[in-house]
C-alpha atoms as one frame of an Amber mdcrd trajectory, in Angstrom:
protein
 -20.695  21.972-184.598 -20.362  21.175-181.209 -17.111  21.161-180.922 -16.624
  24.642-182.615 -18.897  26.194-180.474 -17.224  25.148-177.282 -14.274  26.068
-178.848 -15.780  29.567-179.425 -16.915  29.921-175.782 -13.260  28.990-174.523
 -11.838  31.914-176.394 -14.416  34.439-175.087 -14.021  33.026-171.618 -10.683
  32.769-171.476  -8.680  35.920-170.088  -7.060  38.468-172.193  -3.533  38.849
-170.580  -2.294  42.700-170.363   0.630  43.613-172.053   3.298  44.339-169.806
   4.180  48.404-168.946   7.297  49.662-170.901  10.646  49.220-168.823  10.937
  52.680-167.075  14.486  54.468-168.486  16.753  55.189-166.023  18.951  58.302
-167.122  22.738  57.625-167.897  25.574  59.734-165.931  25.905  61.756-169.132
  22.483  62.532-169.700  21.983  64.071-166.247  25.873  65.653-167.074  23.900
  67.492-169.923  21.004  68.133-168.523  22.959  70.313-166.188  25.024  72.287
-167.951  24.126  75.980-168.132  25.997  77.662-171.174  23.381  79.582-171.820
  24.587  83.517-172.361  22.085  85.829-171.013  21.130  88.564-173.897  22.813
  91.999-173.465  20.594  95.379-173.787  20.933  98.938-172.957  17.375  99.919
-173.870  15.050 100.527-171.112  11.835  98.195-171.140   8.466  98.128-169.881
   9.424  95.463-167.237  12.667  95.828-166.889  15.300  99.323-166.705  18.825
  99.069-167.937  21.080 101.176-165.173  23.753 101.475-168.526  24.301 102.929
-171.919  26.592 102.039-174.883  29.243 104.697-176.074  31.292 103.259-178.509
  33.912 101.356-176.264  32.374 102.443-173.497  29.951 101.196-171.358  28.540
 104.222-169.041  26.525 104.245-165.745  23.574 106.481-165.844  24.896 107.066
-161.872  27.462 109.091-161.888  28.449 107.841-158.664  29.149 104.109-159.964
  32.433 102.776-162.505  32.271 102.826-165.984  33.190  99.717-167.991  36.013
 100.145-170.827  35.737  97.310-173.374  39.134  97.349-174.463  40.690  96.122
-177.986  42.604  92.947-176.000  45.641  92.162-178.018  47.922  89.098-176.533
  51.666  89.463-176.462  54.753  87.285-176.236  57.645  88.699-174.789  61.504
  87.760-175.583  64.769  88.663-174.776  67.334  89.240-176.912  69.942  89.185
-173.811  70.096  85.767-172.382  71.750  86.667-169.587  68.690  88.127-168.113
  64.751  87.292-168.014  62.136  88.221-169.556  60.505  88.887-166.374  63.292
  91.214-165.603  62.674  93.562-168.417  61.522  97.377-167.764  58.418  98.357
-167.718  59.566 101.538-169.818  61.461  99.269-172.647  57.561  96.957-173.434
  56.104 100.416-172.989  58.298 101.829-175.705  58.231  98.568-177.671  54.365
  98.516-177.667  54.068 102.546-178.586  56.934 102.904-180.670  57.827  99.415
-182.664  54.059  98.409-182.975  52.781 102.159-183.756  49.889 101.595-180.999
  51.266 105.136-179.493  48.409 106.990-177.451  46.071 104.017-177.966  47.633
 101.883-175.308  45.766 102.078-172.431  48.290  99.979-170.233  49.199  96.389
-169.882  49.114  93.647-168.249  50.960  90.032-167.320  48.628  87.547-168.594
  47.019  84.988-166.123  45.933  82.230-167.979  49.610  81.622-169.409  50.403
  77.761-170.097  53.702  77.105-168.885  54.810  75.009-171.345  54.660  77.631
-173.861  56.747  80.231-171.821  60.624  80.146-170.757  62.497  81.961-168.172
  63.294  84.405-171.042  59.711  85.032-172.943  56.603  86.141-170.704  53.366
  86.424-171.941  51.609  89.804-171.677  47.939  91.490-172.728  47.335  95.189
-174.010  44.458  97.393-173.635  43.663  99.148-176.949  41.519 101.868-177.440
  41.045 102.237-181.271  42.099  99.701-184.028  46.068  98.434-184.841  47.627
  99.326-187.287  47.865  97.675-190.794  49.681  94.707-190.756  49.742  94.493
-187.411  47.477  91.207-186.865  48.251  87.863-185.171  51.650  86.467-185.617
  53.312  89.894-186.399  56.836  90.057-184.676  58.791  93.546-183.444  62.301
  93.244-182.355  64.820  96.107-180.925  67.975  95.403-180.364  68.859  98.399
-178.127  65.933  97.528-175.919  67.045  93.656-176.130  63.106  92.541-176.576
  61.216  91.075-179.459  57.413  91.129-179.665  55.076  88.883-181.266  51.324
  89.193-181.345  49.568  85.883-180.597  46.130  86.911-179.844  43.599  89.701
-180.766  40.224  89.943-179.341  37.592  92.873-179.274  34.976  93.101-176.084
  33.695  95.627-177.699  30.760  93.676-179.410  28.127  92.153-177.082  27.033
  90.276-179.675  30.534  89.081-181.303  30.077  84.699-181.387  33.819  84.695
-180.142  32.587  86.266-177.396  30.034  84.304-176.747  31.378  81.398-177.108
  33.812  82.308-174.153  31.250  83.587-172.218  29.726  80.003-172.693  32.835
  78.044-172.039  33.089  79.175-168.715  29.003  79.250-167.711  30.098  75.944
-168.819  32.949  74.847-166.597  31.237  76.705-163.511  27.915  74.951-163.537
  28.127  74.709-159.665  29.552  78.635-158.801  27.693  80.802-157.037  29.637
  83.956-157.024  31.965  86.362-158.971  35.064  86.815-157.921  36.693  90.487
-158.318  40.400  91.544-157.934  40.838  95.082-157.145  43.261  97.628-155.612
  42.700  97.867-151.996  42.336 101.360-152.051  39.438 101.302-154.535  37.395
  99.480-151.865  38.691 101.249-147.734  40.139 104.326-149.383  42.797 104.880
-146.914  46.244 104.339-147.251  47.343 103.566-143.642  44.581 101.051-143.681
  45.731  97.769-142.420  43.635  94.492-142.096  43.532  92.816-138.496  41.026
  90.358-139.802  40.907  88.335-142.890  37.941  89.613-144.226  34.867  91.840
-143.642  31.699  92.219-145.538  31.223  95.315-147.768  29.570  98.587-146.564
  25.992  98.272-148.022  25.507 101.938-148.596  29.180 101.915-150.634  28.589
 102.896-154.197  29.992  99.431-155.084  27.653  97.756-153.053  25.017 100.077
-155.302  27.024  99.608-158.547  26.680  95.228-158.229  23.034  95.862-157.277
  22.820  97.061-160.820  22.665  93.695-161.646  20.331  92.234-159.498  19.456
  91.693-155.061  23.099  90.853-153.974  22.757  88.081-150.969  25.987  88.867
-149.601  29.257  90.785-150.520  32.548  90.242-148.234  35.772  91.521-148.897
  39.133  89.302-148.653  42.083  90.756-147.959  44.548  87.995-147.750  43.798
  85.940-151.257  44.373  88.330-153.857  47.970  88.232-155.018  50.750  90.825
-153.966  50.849  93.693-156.188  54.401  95.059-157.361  53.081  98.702-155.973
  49.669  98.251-154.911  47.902  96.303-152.177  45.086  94.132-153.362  41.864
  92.278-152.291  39.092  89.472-153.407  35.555  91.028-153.579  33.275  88.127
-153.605  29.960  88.901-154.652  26.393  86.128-154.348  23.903  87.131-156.249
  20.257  85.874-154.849  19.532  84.161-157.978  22.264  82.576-160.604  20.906
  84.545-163.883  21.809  87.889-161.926  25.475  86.760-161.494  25.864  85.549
-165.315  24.631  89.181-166.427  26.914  90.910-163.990  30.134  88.077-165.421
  28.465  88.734-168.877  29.117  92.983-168.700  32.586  92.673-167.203  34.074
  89.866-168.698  37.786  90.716-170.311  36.976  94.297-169.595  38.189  97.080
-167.578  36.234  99.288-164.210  37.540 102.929-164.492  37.321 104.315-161.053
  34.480 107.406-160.613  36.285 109.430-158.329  39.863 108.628-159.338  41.312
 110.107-162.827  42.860 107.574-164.579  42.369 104.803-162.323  41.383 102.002
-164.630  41.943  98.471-163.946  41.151  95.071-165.164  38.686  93.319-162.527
  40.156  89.427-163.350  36.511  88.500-162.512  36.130  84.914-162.424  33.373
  82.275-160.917  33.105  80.237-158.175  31.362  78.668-155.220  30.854  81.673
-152.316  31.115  78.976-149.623  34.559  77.137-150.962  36.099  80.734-151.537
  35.178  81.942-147.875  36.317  78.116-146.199  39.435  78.318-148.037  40.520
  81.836-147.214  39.643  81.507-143.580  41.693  78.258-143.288  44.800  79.746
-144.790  44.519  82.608-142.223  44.574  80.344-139.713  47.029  77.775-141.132
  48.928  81.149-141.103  48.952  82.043-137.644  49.594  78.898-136.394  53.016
  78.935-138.685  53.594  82.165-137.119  53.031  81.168-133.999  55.110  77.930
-134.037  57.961  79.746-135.059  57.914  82.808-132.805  59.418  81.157-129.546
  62.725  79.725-130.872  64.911  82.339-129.194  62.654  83.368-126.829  62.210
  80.495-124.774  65.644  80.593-123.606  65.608  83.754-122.621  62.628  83.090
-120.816  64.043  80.693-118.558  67.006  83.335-118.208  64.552  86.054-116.621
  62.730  83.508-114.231  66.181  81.967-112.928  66.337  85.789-111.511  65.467
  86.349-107.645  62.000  87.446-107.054  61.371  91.261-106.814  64.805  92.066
-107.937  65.156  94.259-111.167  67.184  93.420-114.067  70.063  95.595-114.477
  69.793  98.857-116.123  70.525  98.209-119.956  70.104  94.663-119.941  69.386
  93.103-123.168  66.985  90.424-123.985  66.745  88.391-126.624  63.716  89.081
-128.691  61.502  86.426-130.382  62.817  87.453-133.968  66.470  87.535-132.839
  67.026  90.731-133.122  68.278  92.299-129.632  65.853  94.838-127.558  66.692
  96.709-124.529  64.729  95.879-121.579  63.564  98.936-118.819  64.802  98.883
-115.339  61.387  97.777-113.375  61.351  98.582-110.030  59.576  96.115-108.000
  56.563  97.583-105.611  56.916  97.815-101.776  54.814  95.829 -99.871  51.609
  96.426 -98.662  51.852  97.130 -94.547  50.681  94.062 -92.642  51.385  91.331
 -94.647  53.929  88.771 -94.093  56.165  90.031 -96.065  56.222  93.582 -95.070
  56.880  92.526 -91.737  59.853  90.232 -92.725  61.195  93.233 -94.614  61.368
  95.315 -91.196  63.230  92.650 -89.048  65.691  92.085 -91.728  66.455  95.988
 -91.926  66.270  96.130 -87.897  68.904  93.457 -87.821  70.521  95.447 -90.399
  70.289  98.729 -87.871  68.199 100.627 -89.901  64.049 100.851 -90.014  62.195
 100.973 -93.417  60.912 104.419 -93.656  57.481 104.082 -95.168  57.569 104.732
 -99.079  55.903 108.393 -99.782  52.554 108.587-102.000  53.702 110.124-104.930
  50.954 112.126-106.458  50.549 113.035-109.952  50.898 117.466-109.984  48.381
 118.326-112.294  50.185 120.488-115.686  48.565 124.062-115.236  48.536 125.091
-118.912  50.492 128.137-120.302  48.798 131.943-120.528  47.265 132.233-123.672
  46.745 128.346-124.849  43.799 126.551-125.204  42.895 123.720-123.431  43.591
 120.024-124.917  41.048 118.734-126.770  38.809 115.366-125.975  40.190 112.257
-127.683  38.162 111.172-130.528  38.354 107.636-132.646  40.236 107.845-135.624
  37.937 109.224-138.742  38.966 108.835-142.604  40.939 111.859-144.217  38.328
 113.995-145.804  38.614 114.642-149.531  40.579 116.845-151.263  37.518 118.841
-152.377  36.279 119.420-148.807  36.198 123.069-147.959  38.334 124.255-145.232
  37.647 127.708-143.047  39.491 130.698-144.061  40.492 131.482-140.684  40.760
 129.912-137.726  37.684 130.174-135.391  37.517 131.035-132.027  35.861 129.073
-129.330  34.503 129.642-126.323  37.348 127.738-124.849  39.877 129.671-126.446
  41.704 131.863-123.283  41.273 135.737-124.691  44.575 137.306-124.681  43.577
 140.444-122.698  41.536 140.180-118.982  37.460 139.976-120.198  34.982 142.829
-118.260  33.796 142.631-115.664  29.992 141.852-115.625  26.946 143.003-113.377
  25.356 140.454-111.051  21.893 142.268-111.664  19.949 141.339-114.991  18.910
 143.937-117.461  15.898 143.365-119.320  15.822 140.692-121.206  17.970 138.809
-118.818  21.138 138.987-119.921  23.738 140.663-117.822  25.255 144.006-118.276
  28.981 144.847-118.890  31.019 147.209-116.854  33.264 148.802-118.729  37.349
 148.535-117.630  38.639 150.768-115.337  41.415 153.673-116.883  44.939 152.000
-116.274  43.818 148.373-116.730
C-alpha cells in the first residue's frame, strides 16, 4: 500500500510537459504567386445606382456617352483574316488597300457592314510569310451564311485569297470568351498601373502643323478626354508620348498613358474598351481602334524618355562628320577678314549651303587696335575716315493703310463652325480716306466737343 501511494503522489507531483506549438507554415513561391494574381473582371452596368452613376448607355453595338462632348465606343463584330497572294512575285504586304477592300465587300458579301480594317498586332510570326499577312475587320451587323471560321475567298484578278481564322463579338459584356480574355490579361499584368492608348495625333493637339519639341507633355485637364477617362474613376496623372507610338502610313500618332488613383478604376476603363473602337465626337467618321493595353506608368515614362535621349545623342554623334573639316577651314582664315562672296561651306548633312559675305566691324576709337589701323593707313598715305552712323529711316506708311498690327503668339485655327463678320470693321486706327472735321476746342454740354462743318471747296 505504501508503495502505491507514493507511487500515486509521484504522478500528481510530477510535471505535465506542454505539447509543443504547431510548426508555423511558411508560404511556398507559388502560393504567394496565387495569392497575387488579380483576374478578377470587374462587372459591367449601364444602370444608374443609388451609390454609384453610370456616365454610359447600351445601344445595340453601341456604347453611348450621356456627354455629348466625350467618344462613343463601337463594339465591333471582330472577324480575323489571313491574307495571301496569288502572285509570288510580290508580298502580301504590298497588296492595295482597294483590292482587301474589294475582297472583304465583294468576295465575302460583308458590303456596307465593313467598318474598316486593320493589320493585326498580335500576329505570331511563325504563322505568317512574306506573302500572307494577317489582318482584323470591323463588322457592324452579322456575316453572312457560311461565312464562319475557316471559310476561304480567292480572286484571281485581284491575285489575293482570304481565309477567316477568327471571329469574335465585343458586343456582349457578359460573353465568357470575353471574359476570359479580359482575365488573361488582368492576369499577365498583375503589376501595371496604367492603360496604354494609341491614337491619331490629331485627335489629342488638333492642329496639323503641330510639331513636338519635347518627348512628351501631360494632357490638358480641362480636355474632354481628360473628362471622358474621368468617367471611369480620379485619374492620378495623364501624359501624352509622342515618340513611342508607331509611324502611321498617313497619320501621325501618339501613346496616351493614363494612372488611375486606384487599380479597380483602370480594369473598368480596360474592361469598356477592350477590342473596341473610340469614334471621335467632333470628327464624322473618325473611328479608330484605341490598341489599349496595360502596363507599369513608371517603366513606360523611363523607357520613352531614355530613347529620346539615346536619340539625340545618335544625332548628335553623327552631325559633325563633314563639318569639322570645314571648321578648321574657316578658322585657318585671317582674323576680321570676310569670306568671299559666294563661298560655299560644307554643311553638317553634306549637302552644300552658301555662306553670306560678313563684313567685319570697325574698331572702336581708342583701342589698340584702332590706333594700329591709322598708322598702317598713314604709312599707306591715306587716313581712315571715321565710319558714318548709319541710322535706321523709319518706313512712313502709305495714304490710306492702316497701321501694322502688334505681334501676337501663335493661337489654334478656330473651327470651321466659328462665325466670321460679314464685313470688315473699321477701327479707330483705320486712316479715313477723306480729311476728318475739324473740331471746336470749347466743350458743349455734356462735354463732348462740337464739329465744324468743312469749308465749300474742301
Amino acid at each position: 500500500d505504501g508503495a502505491t501511494s507514493t507511487a500515486a503522489t509521484a504522478a500528481v507531483v510530477a510535471p505535465v510537459l506542454a505539447a509543443p506549438p504547431p510548426k508555423a507554415t511558411v508560404p511556398t513561391a507559388r502560393e504567394e504567386t496565387e495569392d497575387n494574381i488579380d483576374d478578377i473582371v470587374p462587372f459591367v452596368s449601364y444602370d444608374d445606382k443609388d451609390d454609384k452613376r453610370s456616365f454610359f448607355s447600351k445601344e445595340g453595338r453601341w456604347v453611348i456617352p450621356k456627354r455629348e462632348q466625350f467618344p462613343s465606343v463601337f463594339c465591333a463584330l471582330r472577324v480575323r483574316l489571313k491574307i495571301e497572294s496569288l502572285d509570288p512575285a510580290r508580298s502580301a504586304k504590298d497588296l492595295p488597300k482597294e483590292a482587301i477592300d474589294e475582297i472583304l465587300r465583294v468576295g465575302f458579301g460583308l458590303g456596307k457592314s465593313l467598318v474598316r480594317w486593320d493589320d493585326a498586332r498580335d500576329t505570331l510570326a511563325a504563322l505568317v510569310s512574306a506573302s500572307t499577312r494577317e489582318i482584323v475587320a470591323a463588322v457592324n451587323g452579322e456575316l453572312p451564311a457560311g461565312r464562319e471560321k475557316g471559310f476561304k475567298v480567292k480572286d484571281v484578278r485581284l491575285g489575293i485569297a482570304a481565309t477567316v481564322t477568327d471571329v469574335t463579338d465585343t458586343s456582349d459584356d457578359m460573353d465568357p470568351g470575353r471574359i476570359s480574355s479580359l482575365a488573361e490579361r488582368f492576369k499577365e499584368s498583375a503589376q501595371s498601373n496604367a492603360i496604354v492608348f494609341e491614337l491619331p495625333q490629331l485627335w489629342i493637339i488638333p492642329d496639323p502643323d503641330f510639331r513636338a519639341k519635347t518627348a512628351s507633355i501631360g494632357l490638358y485637364p480641362g480636355s474632354f478626354w481628360m473628362g471622358f477617362l474621368k468617367s471611369w474613376g480620379p485619374v492620378m496623372t495623364a501624359e501624352v508620348f509622342f515618340r513611342t507610338a508607331p509611324k502611321g502610313p498617313t497619320e501621325p500618332r501618339v501613346h496616351l498613358v493614363v494612372k488611375y488613383r486606384d487599380r479597380e478604376c483602370m480594369k473598368m476603363c480596360f474592361t469598356f474598351l477592350h477590342d473596341r473602337y473610340l469614334v471621335h465626337p467632333k470628327q464624322e467618321n473618325e473611328l479608330r481602334p484605341p490598341w489599349c493595353r496595360l502596363t507599369r506608368f513608371e517603366e513606360f515614362q523611363a523607357k520613352a524618355l531614355s530613347g529620346a535621349k539615346s536619340g539625340a545623342k545618335s544625332g548628335a554623334k553623327s552631325a559633325p562628320k563633314g563639318g569639322a573639316k570645314a571648321k578648321a577651314r574657316i578658322s585657318k582664315a585671317p582674323p576680321g577678314s570676310a569670306p568671299p562672296k559666294g563661298s560655299v561651306a560644307a554643311s553638317p548633312g553634306g549637302v552644300a549651303l552658301m555662306k553670306p559675305t560678313v563684313k567685319s566691324a570697325p574698331a572702336k576709337a581708342g583701342t589698340p587696335a584702332a590706333l594700329k589701323a591709322a598708322a598702317a593707313a598713314k604709312a599707306r598715305g591715306t587716313e581712315a575716315k571715321p565710319a558714318a552712323i548709319m541710322t535706321p529711316t523709319p518706313k512712313t506708311a502709305a495714304a490710306g493703310a492702316p497701321p501694322a498690327p502688334p505681334m501676337t503668339p501663335m493661337t489654334p485655327s478656330p473651327p470651321a463652325s466659328a462665325k466670321r463678320p460679314k464685313a470688315p470693321v473699321v477701327t479707330a486706327q483705320t486712316a479715313p480716306e477723306t480729311p476728318a472735321p475739324k473740331k471746336e476746342t470749347s466743350a458743349v454740354a455734356g462735354g463732348a466737343p462740337k464739329a465744324v462743318p468743312p469749308q465749300a471747296g474742301t
